[in-house]
mmCIF file of C-alpha atoms in Angstrom:
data_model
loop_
_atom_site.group_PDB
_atom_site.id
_atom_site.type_symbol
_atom_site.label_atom_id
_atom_site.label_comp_id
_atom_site.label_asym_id
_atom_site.label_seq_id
_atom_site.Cartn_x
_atom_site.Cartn_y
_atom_site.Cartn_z
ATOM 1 C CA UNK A 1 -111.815 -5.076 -83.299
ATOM 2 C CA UNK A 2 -115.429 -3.727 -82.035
ATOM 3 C CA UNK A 3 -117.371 -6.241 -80.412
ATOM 4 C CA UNK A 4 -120.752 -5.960 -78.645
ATOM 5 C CA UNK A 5 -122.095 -8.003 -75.768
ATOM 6 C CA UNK A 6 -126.081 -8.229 -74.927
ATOM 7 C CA UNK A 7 -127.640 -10.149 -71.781
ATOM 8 C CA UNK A 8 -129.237 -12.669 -70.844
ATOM 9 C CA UNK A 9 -129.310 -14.711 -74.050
ATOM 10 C CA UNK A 10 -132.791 -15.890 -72.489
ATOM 11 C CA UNK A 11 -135.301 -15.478 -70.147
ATOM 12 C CA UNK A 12 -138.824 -15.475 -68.911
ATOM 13 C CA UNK A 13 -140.134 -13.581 -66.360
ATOM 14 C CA UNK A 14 -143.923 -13.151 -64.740
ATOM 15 C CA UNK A 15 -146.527 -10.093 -65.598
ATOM 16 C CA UNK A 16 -145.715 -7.301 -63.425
ATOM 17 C CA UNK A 17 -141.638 -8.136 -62.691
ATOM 18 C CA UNK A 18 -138.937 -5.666 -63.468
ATOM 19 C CA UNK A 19 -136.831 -6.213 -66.307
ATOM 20 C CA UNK A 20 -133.127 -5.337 -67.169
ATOM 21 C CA UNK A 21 -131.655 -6.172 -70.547
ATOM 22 C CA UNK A 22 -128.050 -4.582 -70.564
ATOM 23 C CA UNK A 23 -125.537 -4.106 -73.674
ATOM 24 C CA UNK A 24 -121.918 -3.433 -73.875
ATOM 25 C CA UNK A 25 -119.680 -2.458 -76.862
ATOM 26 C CA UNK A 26 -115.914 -2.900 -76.737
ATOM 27 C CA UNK A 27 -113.527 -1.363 -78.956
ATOM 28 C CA UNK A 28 -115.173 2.162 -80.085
ATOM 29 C CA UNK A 29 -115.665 5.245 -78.814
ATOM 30 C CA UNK A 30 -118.929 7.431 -78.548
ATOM 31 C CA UNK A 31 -120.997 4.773 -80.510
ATOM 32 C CA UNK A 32 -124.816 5.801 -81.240
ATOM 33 C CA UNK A 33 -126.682 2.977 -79.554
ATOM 34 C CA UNK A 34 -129.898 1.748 -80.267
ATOM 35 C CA UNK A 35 -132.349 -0.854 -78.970
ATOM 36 C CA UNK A 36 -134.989 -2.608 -81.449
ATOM 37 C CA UNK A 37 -137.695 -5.191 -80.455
ATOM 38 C CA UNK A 38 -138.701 -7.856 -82.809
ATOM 39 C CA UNK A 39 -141.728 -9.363 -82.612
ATOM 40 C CA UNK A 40 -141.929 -12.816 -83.560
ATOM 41 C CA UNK A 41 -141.982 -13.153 -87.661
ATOM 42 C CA UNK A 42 -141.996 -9.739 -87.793
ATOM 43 C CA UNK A 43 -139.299 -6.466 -88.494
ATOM 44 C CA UNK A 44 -137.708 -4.541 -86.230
ATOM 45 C CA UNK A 45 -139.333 -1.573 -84.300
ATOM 46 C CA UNK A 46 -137.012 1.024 -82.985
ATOM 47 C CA UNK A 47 -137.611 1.483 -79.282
ATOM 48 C CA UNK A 48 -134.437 3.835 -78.329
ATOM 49 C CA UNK A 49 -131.759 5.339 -79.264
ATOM 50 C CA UNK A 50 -128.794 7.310 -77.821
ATOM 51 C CA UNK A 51 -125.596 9.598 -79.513
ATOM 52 C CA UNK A 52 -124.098 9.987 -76.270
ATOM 53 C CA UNK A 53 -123.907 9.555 -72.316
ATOM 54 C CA UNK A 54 -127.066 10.718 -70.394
ATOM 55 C CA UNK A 55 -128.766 11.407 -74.258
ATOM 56 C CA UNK A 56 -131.699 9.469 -74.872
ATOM 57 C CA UNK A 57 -134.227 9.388 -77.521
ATOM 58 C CA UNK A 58 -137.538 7.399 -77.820
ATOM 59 C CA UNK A 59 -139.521 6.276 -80.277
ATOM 60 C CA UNK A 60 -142.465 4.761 -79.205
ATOM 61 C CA UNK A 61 -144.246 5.686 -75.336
ATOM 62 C CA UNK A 62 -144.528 2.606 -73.898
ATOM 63 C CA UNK A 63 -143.820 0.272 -70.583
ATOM 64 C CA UNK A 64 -139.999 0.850 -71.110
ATOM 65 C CA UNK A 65 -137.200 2.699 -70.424
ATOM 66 C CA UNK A 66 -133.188 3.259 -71.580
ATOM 67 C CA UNK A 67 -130.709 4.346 -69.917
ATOM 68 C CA UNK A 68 -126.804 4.744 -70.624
ATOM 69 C CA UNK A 69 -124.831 5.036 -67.816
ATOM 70 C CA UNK A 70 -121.468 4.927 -69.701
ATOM 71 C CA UNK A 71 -119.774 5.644 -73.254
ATOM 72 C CA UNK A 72 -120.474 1.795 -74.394
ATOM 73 C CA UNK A 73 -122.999 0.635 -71.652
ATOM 74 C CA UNK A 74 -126.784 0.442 -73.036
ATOM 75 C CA UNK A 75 -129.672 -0.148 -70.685
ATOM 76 C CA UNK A 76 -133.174 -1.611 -71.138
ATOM 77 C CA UNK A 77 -135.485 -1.474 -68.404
ATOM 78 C CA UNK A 78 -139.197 -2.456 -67.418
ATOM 79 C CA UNK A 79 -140.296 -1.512 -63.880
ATOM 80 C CA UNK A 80 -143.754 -3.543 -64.568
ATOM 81 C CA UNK A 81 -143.449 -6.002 -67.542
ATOM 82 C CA UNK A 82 -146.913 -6.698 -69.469
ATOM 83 C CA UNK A 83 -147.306 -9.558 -71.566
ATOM 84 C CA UNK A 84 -147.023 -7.633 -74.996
ATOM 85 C CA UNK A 85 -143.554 -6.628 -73.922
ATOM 86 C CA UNK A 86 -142.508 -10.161 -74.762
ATOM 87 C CA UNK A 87 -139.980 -10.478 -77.542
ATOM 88 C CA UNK A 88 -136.718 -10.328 -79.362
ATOM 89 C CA UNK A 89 -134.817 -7.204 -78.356
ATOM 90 C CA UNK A 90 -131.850 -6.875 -80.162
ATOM 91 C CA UNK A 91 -129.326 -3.778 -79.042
ATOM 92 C CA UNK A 92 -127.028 -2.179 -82.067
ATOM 93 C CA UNK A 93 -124.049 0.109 -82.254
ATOM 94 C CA UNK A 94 -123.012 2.657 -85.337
ATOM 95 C CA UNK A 95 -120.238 5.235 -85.096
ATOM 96 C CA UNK A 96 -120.809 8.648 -84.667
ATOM 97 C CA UNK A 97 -119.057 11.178 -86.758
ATOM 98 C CA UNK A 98 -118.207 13.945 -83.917
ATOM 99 C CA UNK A 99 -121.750 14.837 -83.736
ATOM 100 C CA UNK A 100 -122.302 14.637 -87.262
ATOM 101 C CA UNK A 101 -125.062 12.717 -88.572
ATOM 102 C CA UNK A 102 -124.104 9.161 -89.502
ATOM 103 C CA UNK A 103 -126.408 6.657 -90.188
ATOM 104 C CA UNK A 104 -123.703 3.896 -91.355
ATOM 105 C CA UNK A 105 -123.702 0.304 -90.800
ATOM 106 C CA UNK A 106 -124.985 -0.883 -87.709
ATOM 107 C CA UNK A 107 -123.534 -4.054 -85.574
ATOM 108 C CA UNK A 108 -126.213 -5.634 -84.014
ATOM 109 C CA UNK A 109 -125.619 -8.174 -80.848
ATOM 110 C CA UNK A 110 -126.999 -11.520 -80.386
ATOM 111 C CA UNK A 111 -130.556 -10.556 -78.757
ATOM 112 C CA UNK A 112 -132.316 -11.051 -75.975
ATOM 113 C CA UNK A 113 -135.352 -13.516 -75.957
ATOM 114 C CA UNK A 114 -138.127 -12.191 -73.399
ATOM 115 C CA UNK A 115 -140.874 -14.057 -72.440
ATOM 116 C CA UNK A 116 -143.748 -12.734 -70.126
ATOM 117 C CA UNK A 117 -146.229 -15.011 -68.503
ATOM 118 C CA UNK B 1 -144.037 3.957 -88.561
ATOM 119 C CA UNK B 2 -142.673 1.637 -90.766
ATOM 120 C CA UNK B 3 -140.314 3.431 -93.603
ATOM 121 C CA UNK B 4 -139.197 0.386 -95.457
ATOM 122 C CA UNK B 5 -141.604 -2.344 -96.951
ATOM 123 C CA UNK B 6 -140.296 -5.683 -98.211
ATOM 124 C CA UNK B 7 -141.822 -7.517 -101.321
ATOM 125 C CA UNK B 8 -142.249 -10.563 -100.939
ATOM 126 C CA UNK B 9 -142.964 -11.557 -97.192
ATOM 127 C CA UNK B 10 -141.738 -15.412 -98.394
ATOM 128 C CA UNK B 11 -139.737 -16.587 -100.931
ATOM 129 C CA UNK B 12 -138.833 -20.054 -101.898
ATOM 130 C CA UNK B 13 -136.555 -21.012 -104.519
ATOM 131 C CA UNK B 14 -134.337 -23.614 -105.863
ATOM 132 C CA UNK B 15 -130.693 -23.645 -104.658
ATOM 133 C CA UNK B 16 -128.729 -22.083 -107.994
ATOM 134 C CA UNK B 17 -131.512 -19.785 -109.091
ATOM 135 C CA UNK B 18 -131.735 -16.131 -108.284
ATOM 136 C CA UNK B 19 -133.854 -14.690 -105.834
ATOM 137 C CA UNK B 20 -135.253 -10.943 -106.135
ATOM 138 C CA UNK B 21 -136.147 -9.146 -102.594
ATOM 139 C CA UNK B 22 -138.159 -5.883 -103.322
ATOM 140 C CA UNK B 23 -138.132 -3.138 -100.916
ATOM 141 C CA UNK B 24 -140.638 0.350 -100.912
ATOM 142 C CA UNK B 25 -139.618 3.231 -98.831
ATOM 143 C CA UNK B 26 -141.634 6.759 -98.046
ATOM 144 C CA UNK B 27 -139.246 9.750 -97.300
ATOM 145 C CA UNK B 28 -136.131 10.953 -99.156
ATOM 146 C CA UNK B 29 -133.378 9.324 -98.051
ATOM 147 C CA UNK B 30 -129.416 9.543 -97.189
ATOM 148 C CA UNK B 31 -128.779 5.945 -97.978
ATOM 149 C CA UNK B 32 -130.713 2.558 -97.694
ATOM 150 C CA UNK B 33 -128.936 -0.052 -96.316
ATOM 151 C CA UNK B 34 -129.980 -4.330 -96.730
ATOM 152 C CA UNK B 35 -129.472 -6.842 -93.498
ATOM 153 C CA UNK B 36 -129.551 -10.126 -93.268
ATOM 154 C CA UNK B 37 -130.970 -12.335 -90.298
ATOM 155 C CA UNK B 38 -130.442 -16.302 -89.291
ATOM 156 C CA UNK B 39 -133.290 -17.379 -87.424
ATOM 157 C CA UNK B 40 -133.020 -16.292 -83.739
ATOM 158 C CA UNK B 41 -130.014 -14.371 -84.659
ATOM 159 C CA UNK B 42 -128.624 -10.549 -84.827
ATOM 160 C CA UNK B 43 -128.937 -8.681 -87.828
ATOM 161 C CA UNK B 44 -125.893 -8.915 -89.991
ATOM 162 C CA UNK B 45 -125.150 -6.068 -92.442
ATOM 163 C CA UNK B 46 -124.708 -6.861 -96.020
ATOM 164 C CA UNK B 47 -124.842 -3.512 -98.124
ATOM 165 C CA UNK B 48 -125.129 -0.079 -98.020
ATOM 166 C CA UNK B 49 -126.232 2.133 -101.774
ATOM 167 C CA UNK B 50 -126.263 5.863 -100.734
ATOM 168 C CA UNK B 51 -129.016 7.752 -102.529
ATOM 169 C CA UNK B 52 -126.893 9.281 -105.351
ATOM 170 C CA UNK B 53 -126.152 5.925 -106.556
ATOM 171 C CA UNK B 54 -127.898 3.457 -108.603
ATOM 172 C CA UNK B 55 -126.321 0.096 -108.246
ATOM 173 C CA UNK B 56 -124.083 -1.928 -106.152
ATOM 174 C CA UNK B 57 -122.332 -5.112 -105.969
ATOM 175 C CA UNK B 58 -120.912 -7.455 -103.228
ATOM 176 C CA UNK B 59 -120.125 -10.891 -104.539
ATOM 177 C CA UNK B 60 -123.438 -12.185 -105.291
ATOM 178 C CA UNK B 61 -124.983 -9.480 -104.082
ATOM 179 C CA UNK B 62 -126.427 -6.817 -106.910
ATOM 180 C CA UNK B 63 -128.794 -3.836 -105.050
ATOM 181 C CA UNK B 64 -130.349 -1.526 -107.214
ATOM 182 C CA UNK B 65 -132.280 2.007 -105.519
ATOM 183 C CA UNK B 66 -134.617 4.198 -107.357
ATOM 184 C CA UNK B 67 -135.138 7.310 -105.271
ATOM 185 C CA UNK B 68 -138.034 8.639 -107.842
ATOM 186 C CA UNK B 69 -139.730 5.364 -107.402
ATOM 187 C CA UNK B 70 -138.615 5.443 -103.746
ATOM 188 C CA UNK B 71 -137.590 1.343 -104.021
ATOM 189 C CA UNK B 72 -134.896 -1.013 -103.630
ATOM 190 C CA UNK B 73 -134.252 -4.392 -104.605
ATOM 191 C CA UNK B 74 -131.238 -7.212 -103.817
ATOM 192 C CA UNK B 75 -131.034 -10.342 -105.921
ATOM 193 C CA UNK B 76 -129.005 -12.825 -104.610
ATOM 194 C CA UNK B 77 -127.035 -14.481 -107.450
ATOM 195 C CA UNK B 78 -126.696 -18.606 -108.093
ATOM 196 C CA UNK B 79 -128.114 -18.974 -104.011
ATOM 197 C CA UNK B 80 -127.418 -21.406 -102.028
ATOM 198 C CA UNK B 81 -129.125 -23.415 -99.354
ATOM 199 C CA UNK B 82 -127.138 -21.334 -96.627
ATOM 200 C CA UNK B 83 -128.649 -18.274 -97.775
ATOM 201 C CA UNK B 84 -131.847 -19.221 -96.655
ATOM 202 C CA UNK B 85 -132.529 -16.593 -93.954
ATOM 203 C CA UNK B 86 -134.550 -13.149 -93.530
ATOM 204 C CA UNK B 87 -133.792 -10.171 -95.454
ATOM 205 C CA UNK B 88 -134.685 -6.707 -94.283
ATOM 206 C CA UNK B 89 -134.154 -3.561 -95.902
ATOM 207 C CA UNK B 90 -133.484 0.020 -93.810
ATOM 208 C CA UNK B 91 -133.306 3.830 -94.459
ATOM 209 C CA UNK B 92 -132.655 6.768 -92.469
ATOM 210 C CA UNK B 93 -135.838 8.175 -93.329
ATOM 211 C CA UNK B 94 -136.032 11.916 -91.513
ATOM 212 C CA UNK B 95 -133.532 11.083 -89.138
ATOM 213 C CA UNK B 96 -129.424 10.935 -89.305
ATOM 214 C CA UNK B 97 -129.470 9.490 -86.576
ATOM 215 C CA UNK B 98 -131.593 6.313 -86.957
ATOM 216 C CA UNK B 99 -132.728 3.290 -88.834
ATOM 217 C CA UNK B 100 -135.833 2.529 -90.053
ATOM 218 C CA UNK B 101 -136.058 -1.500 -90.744
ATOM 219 C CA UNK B 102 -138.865 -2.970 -93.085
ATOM 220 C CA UNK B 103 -140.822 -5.964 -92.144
ATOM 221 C CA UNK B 104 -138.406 -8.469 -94.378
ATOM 222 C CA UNK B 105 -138.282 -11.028 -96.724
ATOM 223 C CA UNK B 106 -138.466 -14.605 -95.239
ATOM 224 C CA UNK B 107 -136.159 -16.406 -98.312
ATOM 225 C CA UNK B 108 -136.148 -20.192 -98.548
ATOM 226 C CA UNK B 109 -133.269 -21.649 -100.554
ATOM 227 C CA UNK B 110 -134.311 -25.501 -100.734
ATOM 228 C CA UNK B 111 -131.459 -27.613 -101.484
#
């Protein structure tokens, strides 16, 4: 069965420190991944997504970054956090149709609280 | 941009009635899809109604989509106090690719 792993669960970290969130899936191949942000009360805003190794897609220029080094390994990255990056990032995986669109179910993992002071 | 609107924000109801959880979308869609969130929790999915259909059913779950009214609702069925949680809607919008979540429906079910 697919399974998908995000950390740290928690944590808080000063203005201006780096940040790394990081996400793994197990038991698919070739997901599309995506990372939302959810601000507290609020819905989800799309930050990035990807359909495949080295592919990348933004949605909204900002202080962050995404990377995906491998098939089910997901990235989030701040070199300089600000305080309005604080949050509830929560990475997803849906399956990809051989490059065919697919916007199926998504799996979402357990988030990431951030907290910038 | 937000593609999916929920209707109400908050909800509260009595355990065993129904609650109704309205959702407005912009674009033409491929299918809309409803999620459900515990507090401090991932998204869990719950349905999916592609955009040639008009209802759907999952238990107690009944989702209805009108793409020339460009809406959605879910009404939860004879709820329960551990269905209290957020409800979000999401669509595909322009995009195969993506989702597009609303800003949910905070639901209350008070025991």
């Amino acid at each position: 069965s697919q399974t998908i792993h995000q950390w740290p669960a928690t944590l808080v970290q000063p203005v201006g420190s780096p940040l790394s969130l990081e996400c793994t899936v197990e038991g698919t191949s070739n997901p599309n991944l995506y990372w939302y942000r959810q601000a507290a009360g609020r819905g989800l805003q799309l930050l990035f997504y990807s359909v495949g190794i080295g592919q990348i897609s933004s949605e909204v220029p900002q202080n962050l970054s995404a990377s995906r080094p491998q098939d089910r390994q997901f990235i989030l990255s701040s070199k300089k956090l600000l305080l309005s990056d604080s949050g509830f990032y929560l990475c997803a995986w849906g399956s990809s149709s051989a490059g065919a669109p697919n916007t199926g179910e998504l799996f979402f993992g357990e988030g990431s609280r951030l907290t910038v002071l | 941009s937000q593609q999916g609107e929920e209707d109400p924000q908050a909800l509260s109801i009595q355990e065993g009635e129904n609650a109704t959880m309205n959702c407005s979308y912009k674009t033409s869609i491929n299918n809309l899809q409803w999620y459900r969130q515990n507090s401090g929790r991932g998204l869990v999915h719950l349905i999916l109604i592609r955009s040639n259909e008009r209802e759907k059913h999952s238990g107690r779950l009944r989702v209805t989509l009108d793409t020339s009214k460009k809406s959605s609702s879910l009404l939860i069925t004879a709820s329960r106090a551990a269905d209290t949680a957020s409800y979000f809607c999401a669509t595909d919008g322009d995009s195969s690719y993506k989702l597009i979540f609303g800003s949910g429906t905070r639901l209350l079910v008070r025991p």
